[in-house]
Amino acid sequence: MSGTLTLTLTVPARSGSDQALLGVVALANTGTGPVTVNARLNLPDGDLVIDVDGPTGTLRAGWPWPADSLPREVELGPGEVLEAGVLLLCTAASQPLFPGAGAYILTASYPAGPITLEAEPVRMVRTPATGAAAAALRDRDVIQSLASASVLGQAAAALAALAADGGMTATLAALATGAGTAAADLTTAAGGPIAVATAASAVLPATDPRHAEIALAVAGDARAASILAGSPHRAP
C-alpha cells in the first residue's frame, strides 16, 4: 500500500495574519490497482494530524469539538484522489495556530489504512497585519464560530466585519453568520466552485442543510462536487 498512496498538503505560500488559513489535503492512489482507504480525511475526526512549527515552537492543528463518528472507508481507483478542505486556524484548545507573523513549516500525517502516510513538509509565511481582522482571528469566540459555521459567544460583530472584508475568510464568516450565504452568492464571493466547496467541506458536516444547497450550486464542477461530498475523483 505504501507504494501506491501519497498524501499531500497544499496551502498558500504567503498568508496575511488577518486571514484564516484554508488548506487542501489530498490522498491519491498513484498505483495500478484499487485501494481501500480510511475516508475520515478531516480535522474533526482526529485521524488527520497537522503540526505547525513556527517562531514560538510547534503547535498541532485541532478541532474544538472532536467528532465521535464511526470508521469510514472508500475505494480509490488508480489515478483517483480524495481531497478535503482543512481550516488551519486553531489547536484543539481553541488557541490560535499561528501566534504571530513569520515563517512556518507544516507537516501532515494520516492513517490511510494499515500504514500511516506522511506528506512532504510545506513551508509558508504569515505576513504581519494589524487591525480588527487580525485581532478577531485571535479571539476565542471568533475562532470557535468560524470552526462551527455558527455564531458563538460575543463573536457576532467581529464576524460581520470579517464577512464584509473579502477573500476566503469572508466566506467562512458568511457561513458562520448566515449573511449572504445563498449558494450562488458564496460561490461567486469565494472565487469559484472549488474554493467554496473547499471551505464548506472544512466546516460543514454532511447533515447541515447548507451542505446540500452548496452541493447543488457546485454540481457542474466534478472536482468541487467530489470535495464537498468526500468522494474520490480523477486526479487533476
Coordinates of C-alpha atoms in Angstrom, one line a residue, residues 34-154:
P34 CA -7.7 -0.1 -6.4
V35 CA -7.0 0.5 -2.7
T36 CA -9.5 0.7 0.1
V37 CA -8.6 3.6 2.4
N38 CA -9.7 5.4 5.5
A39 CA -12.1 8.2 4.4
R40 CA -12.0 10.3 7.6
L41 CA -9.8 12.8 5.9
N42 CA -10.6 15.8 8.1
L43 CA -9.5 17.5 11.4
P44 CA -12.7 17.0 13.4
D45 CA -12.4 13.2 13.3
G46 CA -8.9 13.4 14.7
D47 CA -7.2 11.0 12.3
L48 CA -5.5 13.7 10.2
V49 CA -2.6 15.2 12.1
I50 CA -1.1 18.6 11.0
D51 CA 1.8 20.1 13.1
V52 CA 2.8 23.7 12.6
D53 CA 6.4 24.6 13.5
G54 CA 7.0 28.3 13.8
P55 CA 9.0 31.0 15.6
T56 CA 7.5 30.2 19.0
G57 CA 7.6 26.4 18.8
T58 CA 5.3 23.6 17.4
L59 CA 1.5 23.6 17.7
R60 CA -0.9 20.9 16.4
A61 CA -3.9 21.8 14.4
G62 CA -7.1 20.7 16.1
W63 CA -10.8 21.0 16.4
P64 CA -12.6 22.4 19.5
W65 CA -15.2 19.6 19.5
P66 CA -13.7 16.2 18.5
A67 CA -16.1 14.2 16.4
D68 CA -17.5 10.8 17.6
S69 CA -18.0 9.2 14.2
L70 CA -17.8 5.6 13.0
P71 CA -15.0 4.4 10.8
R72 CA -15.4 5.2 7.1
E73 CA -13.7 3.7 4.1
V74 CA -13.7 4.4 0.4
E75 CA -12.1 2.7 -2.6
L76 CA -9.6 4.7 -4.5
G77 CA -9.1 3.5 -8.1
P78 CA -5.8 4.0 -10.0
G79 CA -5.3 7.7 -10.6
E80 CA -8.1 8.8 -8.2
V81 CA -7.7 11.2 -5.3
L82 CA -9.7 12.0 -2.2
E83 CA -9.5 15.7 -1.3
A84 CA -10.8 17.8 1.6
G85 CA -10.5 21.3 2.9
V86 CA -8.8 21.9 6.2
L87 CA -9.3 25.0 8.3
L88 CA -5.8 25.7 9.8
L89 CA -6.9 28.2 12.5
C90 CA -6.6 26.7 15.9
T91 CA -5.5 24.0 18.3
A92 CA -7.9 21.6 20.0
A93 CA -7.9 24.0 22.9
S94 CA -9.1 26.9 20.5
Q95 CA -5.7 28.6 20.7
P96 CA -4.5 30.5 17.6
L97 CA -2.5 28.0 15.4
F98 CA -0.3 30.9 14.1
P99 CA 0.5 33.1 17.1
G100 CA 2.3 35.7 15.0
A101 CA 3.9 36.6 11.7
G102 CA 6.9 34.6 10.5
A103 CA 7.9 31.5 8.6
Y104 CA 6.2 28.2 9.4
I105 CA 6.6 24.6 8.4
L106 CA 3.5 22.4 8.2
T107 CA 3.7 18.6 8.3
A108 CA 0.8 16.3 7.8
S109 CA 0.3 12.6 8.6
Y110 CA -2.7 10.3 8.1
P111 CA -3.5 6.7 8.8
A112 CA -4.8 5.8 5.3
G113 CA -5.1 2.1 6.3
P114 CA -2.6 -0.3 7.9
I115 CA 0.1 2.3 7.5
T116 CA 0.4 6.0 8.3
L117 CA 1.3 8.3 5.4
E118 CA 3.4 11.5 5.8
A119 CA 3.2 14.4 3.5
E120 CA 6.2 16.4 2.4
P121 CA 6.6 19.4 4.8
V122 CA 5.1 22.6 3.5
R123 CA 6.8 26.0 4.1
M124 CA 4.7 29.1 4.2
V125 CA 4.9 32.7 5.6
R126 CA 2.4 34.5 7.7
T127 CA 2.9 38.2 6.9
P128 CA 2.3 40.9 9.6
A129 CA -1.1 42.6 9.7
T130 CA -2.8 44.9 12.2
G131 CA -6.4 46.0 12.6
A132 CA -9.7 44.4 13.5
A133 CA -9.5 41.3 11.3
A134 CA -6.1 40.3 12.7
A135 CA -7.3 40.8 16.3
A136 CA -10.5 38.9 15.6
L137 CA -8.7 35.8 14.4
R138 CA -7.0 35.6 17.8
D139 CA -10.4 35.8 19.7
R140 CA -11.6 32.5 21.1
D141 CA -15.3 33.2 20.3
V142 CA -14.4 34.1 16.7
I143 CA -12.2 31.0 16.3
Q144 CA -14.9 28.7 17.5
S145 CA -17.6 30.4 15.4
L146 CA -15.6 30.0 12.2
A147 CA -14.9 26.4 13.1
S148 CA -18.5 25.6 13.8
A149 CA -20.0 27.8 11.0
S150 CA -22.2 29.4 13.6
V151 CA -22.2 32.5 15.9
L152 CA -20.9 31.6 19.3
G153 CA -20.4 33.9 22.4
Q154 CA -19.7 37.5 21.6

